Short mmCIF file of N, CA and C in Angstrom, two decimals:
data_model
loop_
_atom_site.label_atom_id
_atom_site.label_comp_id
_atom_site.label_asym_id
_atom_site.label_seq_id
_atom_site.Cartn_x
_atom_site.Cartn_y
_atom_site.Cartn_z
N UNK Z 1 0.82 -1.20 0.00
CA UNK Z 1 0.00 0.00 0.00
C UNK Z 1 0.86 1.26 0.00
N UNK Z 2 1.87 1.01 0.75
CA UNK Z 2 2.83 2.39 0.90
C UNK Z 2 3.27 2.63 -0.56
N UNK Z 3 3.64 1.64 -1.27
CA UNK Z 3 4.21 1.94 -2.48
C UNK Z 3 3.30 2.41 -3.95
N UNK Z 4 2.68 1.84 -3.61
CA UNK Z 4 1.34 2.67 -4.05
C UNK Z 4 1.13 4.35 -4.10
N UNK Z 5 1.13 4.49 -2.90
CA UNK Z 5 0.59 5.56 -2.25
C UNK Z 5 1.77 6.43 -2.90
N UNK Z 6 2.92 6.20 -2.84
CA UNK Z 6 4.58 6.68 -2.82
C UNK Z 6 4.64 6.92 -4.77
N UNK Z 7 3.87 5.76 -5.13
CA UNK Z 7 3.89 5.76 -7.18
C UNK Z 7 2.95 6.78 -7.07
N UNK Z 8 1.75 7.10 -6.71
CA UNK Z 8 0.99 8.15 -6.96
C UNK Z 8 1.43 9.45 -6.14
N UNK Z 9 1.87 9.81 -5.24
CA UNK Z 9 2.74 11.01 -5.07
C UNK Z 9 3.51 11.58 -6.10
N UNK Z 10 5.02 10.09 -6.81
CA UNK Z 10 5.31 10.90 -7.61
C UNK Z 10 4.72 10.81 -8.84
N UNK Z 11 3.82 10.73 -9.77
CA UNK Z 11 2.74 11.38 -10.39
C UNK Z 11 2.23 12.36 -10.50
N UNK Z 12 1.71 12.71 -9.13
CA UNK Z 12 1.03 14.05 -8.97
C UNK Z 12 2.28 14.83 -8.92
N UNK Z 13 3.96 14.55 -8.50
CA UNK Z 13 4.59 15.78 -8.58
C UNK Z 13 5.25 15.69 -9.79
N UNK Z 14 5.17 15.38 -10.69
CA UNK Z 14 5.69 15.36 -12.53
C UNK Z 14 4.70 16.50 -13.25
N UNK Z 15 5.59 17.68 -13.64
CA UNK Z 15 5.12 18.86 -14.42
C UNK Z 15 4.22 18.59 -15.46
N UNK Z 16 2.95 18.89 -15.37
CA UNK Z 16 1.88 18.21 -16.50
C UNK Z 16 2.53 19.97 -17.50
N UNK Z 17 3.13 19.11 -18.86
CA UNK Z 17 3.79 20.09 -19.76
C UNK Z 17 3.13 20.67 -20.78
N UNK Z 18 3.10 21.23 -21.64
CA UNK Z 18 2.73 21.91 -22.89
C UNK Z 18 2.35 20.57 -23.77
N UNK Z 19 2.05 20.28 -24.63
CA UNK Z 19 1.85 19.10 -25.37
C UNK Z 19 1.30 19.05 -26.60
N UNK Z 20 1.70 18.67 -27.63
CA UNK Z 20 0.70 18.66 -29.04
C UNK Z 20 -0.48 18.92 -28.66
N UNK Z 21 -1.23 19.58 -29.38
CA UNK Z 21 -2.94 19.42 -29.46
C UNK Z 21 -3.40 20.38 -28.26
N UNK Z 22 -2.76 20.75 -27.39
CA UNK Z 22 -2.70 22.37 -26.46
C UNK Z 22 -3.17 23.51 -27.27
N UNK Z 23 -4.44 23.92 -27.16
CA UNK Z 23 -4.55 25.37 -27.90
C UNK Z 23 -3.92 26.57 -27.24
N UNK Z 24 -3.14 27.73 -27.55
CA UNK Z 24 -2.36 28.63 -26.50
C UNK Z 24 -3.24 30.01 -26.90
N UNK Z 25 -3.81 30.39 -25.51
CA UNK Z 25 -4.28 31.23 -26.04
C UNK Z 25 -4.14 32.61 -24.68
N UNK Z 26 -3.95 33.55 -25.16
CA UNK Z 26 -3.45 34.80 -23.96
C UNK Z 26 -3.45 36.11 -24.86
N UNK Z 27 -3.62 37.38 -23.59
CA UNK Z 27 -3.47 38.67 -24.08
C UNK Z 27 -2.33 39.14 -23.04
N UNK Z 28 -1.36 39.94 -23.59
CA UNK Z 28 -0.51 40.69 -22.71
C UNK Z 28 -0.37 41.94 -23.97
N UNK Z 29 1.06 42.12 -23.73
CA UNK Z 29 1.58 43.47 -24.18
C UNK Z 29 2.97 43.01 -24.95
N UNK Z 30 3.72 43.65 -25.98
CA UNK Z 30 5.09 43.10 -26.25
C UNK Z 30 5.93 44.25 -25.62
N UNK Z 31 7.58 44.11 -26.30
CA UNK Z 31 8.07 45.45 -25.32
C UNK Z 31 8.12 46.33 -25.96
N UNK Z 32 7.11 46.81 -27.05
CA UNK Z 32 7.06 47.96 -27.36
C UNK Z 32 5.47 48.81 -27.03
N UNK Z 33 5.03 47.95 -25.77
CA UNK Z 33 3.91 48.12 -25.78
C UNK Z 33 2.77 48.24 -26.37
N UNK Z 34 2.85 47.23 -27.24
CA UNK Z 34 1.75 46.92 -28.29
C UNK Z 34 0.64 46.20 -27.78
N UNK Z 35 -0.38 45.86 -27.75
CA UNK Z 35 -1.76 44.73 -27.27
C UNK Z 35 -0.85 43.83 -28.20
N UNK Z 36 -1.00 42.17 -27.41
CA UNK Z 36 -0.77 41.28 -28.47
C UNK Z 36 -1.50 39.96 -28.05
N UNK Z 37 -2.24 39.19 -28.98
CA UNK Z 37 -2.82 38.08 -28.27
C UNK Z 37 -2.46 36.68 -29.61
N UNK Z 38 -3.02 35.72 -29.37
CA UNK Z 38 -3.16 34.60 -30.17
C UNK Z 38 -3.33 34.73 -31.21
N UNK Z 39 -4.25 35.90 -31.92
CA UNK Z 39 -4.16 36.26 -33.18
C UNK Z 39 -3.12 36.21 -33.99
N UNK Z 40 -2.10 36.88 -33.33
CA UNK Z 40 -0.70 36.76 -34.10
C UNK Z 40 -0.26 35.31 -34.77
N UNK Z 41 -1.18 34.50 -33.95
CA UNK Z 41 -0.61 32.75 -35.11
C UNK Z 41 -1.36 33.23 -36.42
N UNK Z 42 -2.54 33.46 -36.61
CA UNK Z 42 -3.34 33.70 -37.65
C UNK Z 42 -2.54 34.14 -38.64
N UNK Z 43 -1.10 34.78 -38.65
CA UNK Z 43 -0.88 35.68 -39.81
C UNK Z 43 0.06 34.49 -40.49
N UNK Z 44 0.21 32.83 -40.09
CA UNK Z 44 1.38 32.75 -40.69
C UNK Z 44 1.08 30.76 -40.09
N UNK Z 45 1.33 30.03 -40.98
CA UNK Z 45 1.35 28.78 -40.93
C UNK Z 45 1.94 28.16 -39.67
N UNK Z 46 3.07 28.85 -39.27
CA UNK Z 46 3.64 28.20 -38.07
C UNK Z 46 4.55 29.08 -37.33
N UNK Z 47 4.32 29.42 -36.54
CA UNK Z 47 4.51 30.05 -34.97
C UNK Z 47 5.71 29.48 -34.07
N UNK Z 48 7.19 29.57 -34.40
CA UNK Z 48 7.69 29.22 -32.92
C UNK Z 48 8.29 30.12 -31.95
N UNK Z 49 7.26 29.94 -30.53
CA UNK Z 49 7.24 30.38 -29.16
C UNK Z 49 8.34 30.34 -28.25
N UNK Z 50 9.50 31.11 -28.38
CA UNK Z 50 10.66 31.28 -27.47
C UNK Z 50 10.47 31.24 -25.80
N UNK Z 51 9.98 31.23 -24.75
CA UNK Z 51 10.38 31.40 -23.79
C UNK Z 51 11.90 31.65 -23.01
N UNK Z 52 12.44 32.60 -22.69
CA UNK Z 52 14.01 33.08 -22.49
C UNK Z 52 13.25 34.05 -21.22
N UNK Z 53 14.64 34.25 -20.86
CA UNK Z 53 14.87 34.91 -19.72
C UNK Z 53 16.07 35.74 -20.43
N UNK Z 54 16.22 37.11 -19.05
CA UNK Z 54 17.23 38.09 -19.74
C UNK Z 54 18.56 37.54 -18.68
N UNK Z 55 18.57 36.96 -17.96
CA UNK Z 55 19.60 36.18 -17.24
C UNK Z 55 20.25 35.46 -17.76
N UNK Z 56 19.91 34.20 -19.14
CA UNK Z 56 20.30 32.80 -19.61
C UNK Z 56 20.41 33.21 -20.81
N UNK Z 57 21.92 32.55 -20.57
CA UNK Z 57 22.98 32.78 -21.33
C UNK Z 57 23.22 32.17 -22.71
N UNK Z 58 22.89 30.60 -22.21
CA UNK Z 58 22.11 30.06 -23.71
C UNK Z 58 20.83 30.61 -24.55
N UNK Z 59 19.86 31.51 -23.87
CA UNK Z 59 18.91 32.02 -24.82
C UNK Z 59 19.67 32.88 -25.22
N UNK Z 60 20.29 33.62 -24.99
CA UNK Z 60 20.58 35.27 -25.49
C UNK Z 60 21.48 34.57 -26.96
N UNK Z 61 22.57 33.48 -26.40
CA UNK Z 61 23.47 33.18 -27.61
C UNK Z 61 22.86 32.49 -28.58
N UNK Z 62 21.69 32.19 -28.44
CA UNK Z 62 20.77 31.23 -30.07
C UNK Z 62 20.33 32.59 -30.14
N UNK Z 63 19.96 34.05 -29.69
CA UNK Z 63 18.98 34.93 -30.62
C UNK Z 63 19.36 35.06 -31.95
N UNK Z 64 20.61 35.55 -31.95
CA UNK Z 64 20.99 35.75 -33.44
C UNK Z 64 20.77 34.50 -34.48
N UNK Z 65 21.08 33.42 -33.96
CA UNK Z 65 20.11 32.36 -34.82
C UNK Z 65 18.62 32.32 -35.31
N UNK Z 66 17.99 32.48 -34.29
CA UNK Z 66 16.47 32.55 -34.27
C UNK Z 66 15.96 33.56 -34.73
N UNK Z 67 17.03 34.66 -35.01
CA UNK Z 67 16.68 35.94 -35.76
C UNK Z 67 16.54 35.60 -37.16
N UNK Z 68 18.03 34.95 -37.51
CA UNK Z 68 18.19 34.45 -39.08
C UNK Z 68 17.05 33.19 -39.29
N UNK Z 69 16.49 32.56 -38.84
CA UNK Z 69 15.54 31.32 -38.70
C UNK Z 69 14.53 31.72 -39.36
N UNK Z 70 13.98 33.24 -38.88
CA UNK Z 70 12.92 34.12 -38.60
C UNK Z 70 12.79 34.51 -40.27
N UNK Z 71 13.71 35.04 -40.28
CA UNK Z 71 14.03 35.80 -41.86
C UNK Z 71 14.22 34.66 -42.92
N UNK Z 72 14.93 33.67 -43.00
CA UNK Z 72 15.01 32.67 -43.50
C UNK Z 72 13.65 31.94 -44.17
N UNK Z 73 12.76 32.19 -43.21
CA UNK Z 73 11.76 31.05 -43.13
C UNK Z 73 10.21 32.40 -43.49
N UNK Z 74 10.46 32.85 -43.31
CA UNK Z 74 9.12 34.38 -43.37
C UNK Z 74 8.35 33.91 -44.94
N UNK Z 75 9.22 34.14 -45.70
CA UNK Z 75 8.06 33.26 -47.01
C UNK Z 75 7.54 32.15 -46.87
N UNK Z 76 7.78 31.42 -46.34
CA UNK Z 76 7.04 29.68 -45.62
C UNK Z 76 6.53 30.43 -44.96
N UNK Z 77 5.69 30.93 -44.01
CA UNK Z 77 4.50 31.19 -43.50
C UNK Z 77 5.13 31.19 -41.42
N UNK Z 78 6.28 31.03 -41.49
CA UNK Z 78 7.07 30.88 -40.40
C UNK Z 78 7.41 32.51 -39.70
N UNK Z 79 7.19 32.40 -37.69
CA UNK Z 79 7.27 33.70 -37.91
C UNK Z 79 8.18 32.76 -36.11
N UNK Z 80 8.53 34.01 -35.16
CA UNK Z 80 8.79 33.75 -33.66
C UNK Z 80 8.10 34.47 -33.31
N UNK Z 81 7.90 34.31 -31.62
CA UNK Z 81 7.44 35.32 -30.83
C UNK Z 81 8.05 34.87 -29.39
N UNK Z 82 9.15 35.44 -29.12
CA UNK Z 82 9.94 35.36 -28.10
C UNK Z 82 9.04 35.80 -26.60
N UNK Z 83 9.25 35.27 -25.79
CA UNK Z 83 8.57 35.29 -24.57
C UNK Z 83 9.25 35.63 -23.24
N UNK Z 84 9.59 37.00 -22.73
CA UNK Z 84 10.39 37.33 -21.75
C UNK Z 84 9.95 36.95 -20.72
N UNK Z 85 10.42 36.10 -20.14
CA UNK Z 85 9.70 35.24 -18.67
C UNK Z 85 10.00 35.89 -17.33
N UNK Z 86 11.15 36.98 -17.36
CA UNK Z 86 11.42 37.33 -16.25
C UNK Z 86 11.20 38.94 -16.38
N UNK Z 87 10.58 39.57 -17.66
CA UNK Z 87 10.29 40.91 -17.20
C UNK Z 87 8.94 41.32 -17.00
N UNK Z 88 8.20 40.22 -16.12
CA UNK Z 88 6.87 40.96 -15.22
C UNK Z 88 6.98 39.36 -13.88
N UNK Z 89 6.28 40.38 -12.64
CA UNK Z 89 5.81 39.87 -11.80
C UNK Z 89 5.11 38.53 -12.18
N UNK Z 90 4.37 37.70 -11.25
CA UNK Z 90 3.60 36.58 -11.05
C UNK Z 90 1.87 37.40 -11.22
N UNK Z 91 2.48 38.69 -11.00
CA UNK Z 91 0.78 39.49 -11.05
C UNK Z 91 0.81 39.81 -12.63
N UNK Z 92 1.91 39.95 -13.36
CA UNK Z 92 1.80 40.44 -14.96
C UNK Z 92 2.37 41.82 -14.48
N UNK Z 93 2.87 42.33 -13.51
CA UNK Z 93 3.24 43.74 -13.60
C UNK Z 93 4.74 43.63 -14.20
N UNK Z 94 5.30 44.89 -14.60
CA UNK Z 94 6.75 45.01 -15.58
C UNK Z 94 7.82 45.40 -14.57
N UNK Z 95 8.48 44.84 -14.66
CA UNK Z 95 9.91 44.80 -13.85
C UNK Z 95 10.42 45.71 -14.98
N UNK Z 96 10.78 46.97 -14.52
CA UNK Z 96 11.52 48.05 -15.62
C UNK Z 96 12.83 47.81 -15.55
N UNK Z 97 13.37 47.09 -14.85
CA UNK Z 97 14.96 47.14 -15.06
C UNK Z 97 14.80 45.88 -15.75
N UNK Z 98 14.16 44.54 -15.70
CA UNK Z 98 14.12 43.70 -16.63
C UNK Z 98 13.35 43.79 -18.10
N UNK Z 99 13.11 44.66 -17.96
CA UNK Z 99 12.39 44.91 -19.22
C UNK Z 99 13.37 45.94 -20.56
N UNK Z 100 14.21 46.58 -19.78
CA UNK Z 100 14.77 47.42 -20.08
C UNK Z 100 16.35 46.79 -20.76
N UNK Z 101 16.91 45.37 -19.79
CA UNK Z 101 17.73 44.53 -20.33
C UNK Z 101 17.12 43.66 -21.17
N UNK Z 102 15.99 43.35 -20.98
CA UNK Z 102 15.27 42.66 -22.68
C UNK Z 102 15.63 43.18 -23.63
N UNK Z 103 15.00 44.47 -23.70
CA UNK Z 103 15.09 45.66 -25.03
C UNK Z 103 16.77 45.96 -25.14
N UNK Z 104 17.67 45.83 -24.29
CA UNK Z 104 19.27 46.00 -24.53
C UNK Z 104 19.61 44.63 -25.47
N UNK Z 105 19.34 43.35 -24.92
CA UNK Z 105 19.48 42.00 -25.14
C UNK Z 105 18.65 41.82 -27.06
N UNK Z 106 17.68 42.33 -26.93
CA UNK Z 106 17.12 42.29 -28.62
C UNK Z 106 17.54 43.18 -29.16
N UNK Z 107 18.07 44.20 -29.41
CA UNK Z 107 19.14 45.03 -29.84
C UNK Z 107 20.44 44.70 -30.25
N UNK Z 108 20.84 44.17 -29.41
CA UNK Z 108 22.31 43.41 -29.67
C UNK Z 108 21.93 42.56 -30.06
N UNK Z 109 21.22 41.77 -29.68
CA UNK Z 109 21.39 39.77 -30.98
C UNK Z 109 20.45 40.29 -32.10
N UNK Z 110 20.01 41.47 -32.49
CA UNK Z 110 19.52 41.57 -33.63
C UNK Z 110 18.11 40.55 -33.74
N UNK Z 111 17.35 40.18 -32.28
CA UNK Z 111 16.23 39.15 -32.48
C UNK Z 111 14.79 40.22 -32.83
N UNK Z 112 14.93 40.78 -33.91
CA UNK Z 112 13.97 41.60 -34.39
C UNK Z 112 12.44 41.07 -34.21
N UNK Z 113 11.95 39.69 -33.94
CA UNK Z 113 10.79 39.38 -33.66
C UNK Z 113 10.25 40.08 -32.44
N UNK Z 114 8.78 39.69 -32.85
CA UNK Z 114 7.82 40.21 -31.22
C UNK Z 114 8.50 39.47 -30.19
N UNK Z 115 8.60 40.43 -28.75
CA UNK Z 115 8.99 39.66 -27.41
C UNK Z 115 7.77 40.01 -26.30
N UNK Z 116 7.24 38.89 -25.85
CA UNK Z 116 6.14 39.27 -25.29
C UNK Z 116 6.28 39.35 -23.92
N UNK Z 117 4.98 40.53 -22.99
CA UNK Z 117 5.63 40.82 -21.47
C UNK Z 117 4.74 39.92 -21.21
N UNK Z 118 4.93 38.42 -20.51
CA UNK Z 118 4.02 38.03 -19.70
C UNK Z 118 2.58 38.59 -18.71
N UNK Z 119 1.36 38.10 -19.47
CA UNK Z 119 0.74 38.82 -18.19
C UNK Z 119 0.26 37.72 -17.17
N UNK Z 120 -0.87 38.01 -16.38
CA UNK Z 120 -1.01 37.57 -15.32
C UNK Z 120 -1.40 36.15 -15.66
N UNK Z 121 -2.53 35.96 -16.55
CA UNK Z 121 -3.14 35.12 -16.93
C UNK Z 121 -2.11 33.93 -17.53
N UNK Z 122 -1.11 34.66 -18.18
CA UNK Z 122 0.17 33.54 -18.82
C UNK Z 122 0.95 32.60 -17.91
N UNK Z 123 0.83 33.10 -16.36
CA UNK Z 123 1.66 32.61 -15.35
C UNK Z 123 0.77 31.82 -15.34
N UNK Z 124 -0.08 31.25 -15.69
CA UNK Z 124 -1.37 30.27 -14.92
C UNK Z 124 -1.63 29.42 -16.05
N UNK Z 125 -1.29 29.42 -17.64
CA UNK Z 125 -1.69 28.74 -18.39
C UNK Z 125 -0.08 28.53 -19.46
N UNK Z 126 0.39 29.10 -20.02
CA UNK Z 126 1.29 28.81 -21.22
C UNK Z 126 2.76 28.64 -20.00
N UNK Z 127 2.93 29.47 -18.90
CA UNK Z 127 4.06 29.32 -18.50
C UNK Z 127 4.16 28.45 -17.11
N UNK Z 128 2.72 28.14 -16.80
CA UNK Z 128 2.92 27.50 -15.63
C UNK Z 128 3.75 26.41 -15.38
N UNK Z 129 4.01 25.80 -16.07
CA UNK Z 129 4.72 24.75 -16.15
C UNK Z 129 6.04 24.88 -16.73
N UNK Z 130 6.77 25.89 -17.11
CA UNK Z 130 8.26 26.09 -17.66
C UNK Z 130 9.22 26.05 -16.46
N UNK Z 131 10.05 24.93 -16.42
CA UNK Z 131 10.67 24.85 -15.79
C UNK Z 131 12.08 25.02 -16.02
N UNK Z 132 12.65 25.77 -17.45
CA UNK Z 132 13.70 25.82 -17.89
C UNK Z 132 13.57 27.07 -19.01
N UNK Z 133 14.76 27.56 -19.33
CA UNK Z 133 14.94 28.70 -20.28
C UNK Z 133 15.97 27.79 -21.04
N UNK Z 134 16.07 28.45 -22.32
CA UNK Z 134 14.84 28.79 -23.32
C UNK Z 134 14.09 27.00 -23.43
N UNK Z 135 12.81 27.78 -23.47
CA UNK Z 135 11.89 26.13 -23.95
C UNK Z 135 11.04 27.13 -25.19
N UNK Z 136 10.78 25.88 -25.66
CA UNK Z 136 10.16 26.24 -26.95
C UNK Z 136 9.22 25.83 -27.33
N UNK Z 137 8.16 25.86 -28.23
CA UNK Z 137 7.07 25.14 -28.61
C UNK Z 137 6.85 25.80 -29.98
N UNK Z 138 5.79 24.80 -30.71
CA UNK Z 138 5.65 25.67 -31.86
C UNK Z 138 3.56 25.38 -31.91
N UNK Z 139 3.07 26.65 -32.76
CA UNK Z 139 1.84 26.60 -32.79
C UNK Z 139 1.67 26.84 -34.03
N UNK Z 140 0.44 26.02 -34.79
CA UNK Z 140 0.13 26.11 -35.87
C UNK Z 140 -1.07 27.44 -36.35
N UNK Z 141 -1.48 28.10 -37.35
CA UNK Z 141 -2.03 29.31 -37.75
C UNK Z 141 -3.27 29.47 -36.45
N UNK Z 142 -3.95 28.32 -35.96
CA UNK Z 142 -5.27 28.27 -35.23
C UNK Z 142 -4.48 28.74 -33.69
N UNK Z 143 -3.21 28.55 -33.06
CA UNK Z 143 -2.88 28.33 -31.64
C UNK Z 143 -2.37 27.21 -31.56
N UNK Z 144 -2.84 26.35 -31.89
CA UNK Z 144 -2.93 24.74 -31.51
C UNK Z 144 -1.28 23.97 -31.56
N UNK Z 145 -0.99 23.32 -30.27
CA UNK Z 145 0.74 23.35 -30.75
C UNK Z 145 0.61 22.15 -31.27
N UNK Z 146 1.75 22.10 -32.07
CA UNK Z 146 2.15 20.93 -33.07
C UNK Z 146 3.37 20.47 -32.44
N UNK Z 147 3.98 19.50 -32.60
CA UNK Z 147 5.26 18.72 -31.98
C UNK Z 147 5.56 18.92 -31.01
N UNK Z 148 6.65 18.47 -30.36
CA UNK Z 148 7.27 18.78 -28.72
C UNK Z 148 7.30 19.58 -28.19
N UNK Z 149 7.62 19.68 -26.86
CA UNK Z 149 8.53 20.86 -26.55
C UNK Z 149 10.00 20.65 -26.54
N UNK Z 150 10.45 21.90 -26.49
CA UNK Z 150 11.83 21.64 -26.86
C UNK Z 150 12.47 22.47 -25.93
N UNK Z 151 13.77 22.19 -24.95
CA UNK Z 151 14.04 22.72 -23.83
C UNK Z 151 15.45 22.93 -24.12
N UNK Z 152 16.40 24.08 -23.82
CA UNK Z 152 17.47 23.96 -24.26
C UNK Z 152 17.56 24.45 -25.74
N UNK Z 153 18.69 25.15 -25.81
CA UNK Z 153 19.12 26.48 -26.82
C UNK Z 153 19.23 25.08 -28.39
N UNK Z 154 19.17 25.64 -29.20
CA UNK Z 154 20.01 25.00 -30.58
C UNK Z 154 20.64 25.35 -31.52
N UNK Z 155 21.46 24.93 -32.10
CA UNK Z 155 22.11 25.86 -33.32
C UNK Z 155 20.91 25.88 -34.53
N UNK Z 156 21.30 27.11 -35.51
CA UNK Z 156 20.49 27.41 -36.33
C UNK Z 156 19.92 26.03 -37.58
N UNK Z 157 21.21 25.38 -37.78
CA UNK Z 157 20.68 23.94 -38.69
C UNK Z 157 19.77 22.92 -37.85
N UNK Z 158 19.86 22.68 -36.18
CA UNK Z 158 19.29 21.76 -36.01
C UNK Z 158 17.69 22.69 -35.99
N UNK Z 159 17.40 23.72 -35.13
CA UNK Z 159 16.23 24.46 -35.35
C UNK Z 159 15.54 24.50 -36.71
N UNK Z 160 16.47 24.42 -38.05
CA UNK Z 160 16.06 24.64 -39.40
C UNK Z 160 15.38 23.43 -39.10
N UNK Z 161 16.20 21.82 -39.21
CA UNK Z 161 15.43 20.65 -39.23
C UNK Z 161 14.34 20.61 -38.48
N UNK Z 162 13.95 21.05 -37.47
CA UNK Z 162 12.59 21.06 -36.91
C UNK Z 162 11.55 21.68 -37.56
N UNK Z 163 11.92 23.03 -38.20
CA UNK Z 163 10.65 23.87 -38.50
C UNK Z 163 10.67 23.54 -40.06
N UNK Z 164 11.41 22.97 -40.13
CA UNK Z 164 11.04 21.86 -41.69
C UNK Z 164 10.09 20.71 -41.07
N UNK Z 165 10.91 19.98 -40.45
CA UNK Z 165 9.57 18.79 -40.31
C UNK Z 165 7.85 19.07 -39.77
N UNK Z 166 7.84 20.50 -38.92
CA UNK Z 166 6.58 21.38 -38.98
C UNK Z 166 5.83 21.77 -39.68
N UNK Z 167 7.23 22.40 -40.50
CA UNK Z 167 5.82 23.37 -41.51
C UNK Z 167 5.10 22.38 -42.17
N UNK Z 168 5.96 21.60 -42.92
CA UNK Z 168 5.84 19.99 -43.41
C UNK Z 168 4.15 19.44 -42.71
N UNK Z 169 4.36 19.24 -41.69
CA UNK Z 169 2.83 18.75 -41.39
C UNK Z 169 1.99 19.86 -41.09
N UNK Z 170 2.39 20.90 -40.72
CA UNK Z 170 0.80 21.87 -41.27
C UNK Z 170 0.42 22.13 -42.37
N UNK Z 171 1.35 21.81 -43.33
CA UNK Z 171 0.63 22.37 -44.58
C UNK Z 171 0.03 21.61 -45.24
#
């Protein structure tokens, strides 16, 4: 019985994650203070969702990849939308000194895509469960994510092979 009891403990403590077939859906702000919500999949076949921090060191060094990824891939229907995890509160409020090394940090790696400010509602649904920088996901034109998640930075060819085998099945 104890062991039982001990298999379903750890169960309940294993991060229920992001997963294919997840619709993502949220409103916040980017850092240019724009409204931005789910719509933004609508403009473009496939969507991949950065989560980074302005601390981690491996996100900052793939931007300039994910910049060229971005540009690379824009006629395929391919777009990013980088996700600053550490410039707002757990309430969605803006940490101005982290917000402010975001906007230094996309400047220098040249990651010209949208970077979005977490709001309140995001801590409770798309990020509740991130337990690592950068993680990634990708969403197809509707929200709806398609393939893994992906945890940990990559170089620009292995990222290419993914959002090939993506676009590949949305289209």
């Amino acid at each position: 019985m104890k062991k039982i009891i001990l298999a379903f403990l750890v169960v309940l403590a294993l991060p229920l994650s992001a997963k294919s077939g997840d619709k993502i859906v949220f409103s916040a702000q980017d850092l240019n203070g724009n409204a931005v919500s789910e719509t933004l999949f609508s403009k473009n076949k496939l969507t991949m969702i950065n989560m980074w921090g302005t601390f981690c060191n491996p996100c900052i060094r793939e931007m300039p990849d994910l910049a060229a990824l971005a540009a690379n891939n824009k006629s395929r229907g391919f777009e990013i939308a980088g996700i600053v995890i550490d410039a707002t509160d757990r309430a969605g409020k803006i940490i101005a000194r982290q917000k402010k090394n975001a906007d230094t940090i996309v400047a220098k790696t040249g990651a010209n895509y949208v970077h979005i400010l977490p709001s309140m509602a995001m801590w409770t649904t798309i990020l509740k469960d991130v337990q690592a920088v950068p993680t990634t996901i990708f969403v197809d034109k509707n929200g709806t994510q398609v393939g893994d998640e992906y945890i940990g930075s990559r170089s620009l060819s292995d990222w290419q092979k993914i959002v090939d085998e993506l676009l590949a099945a949305v289209e």
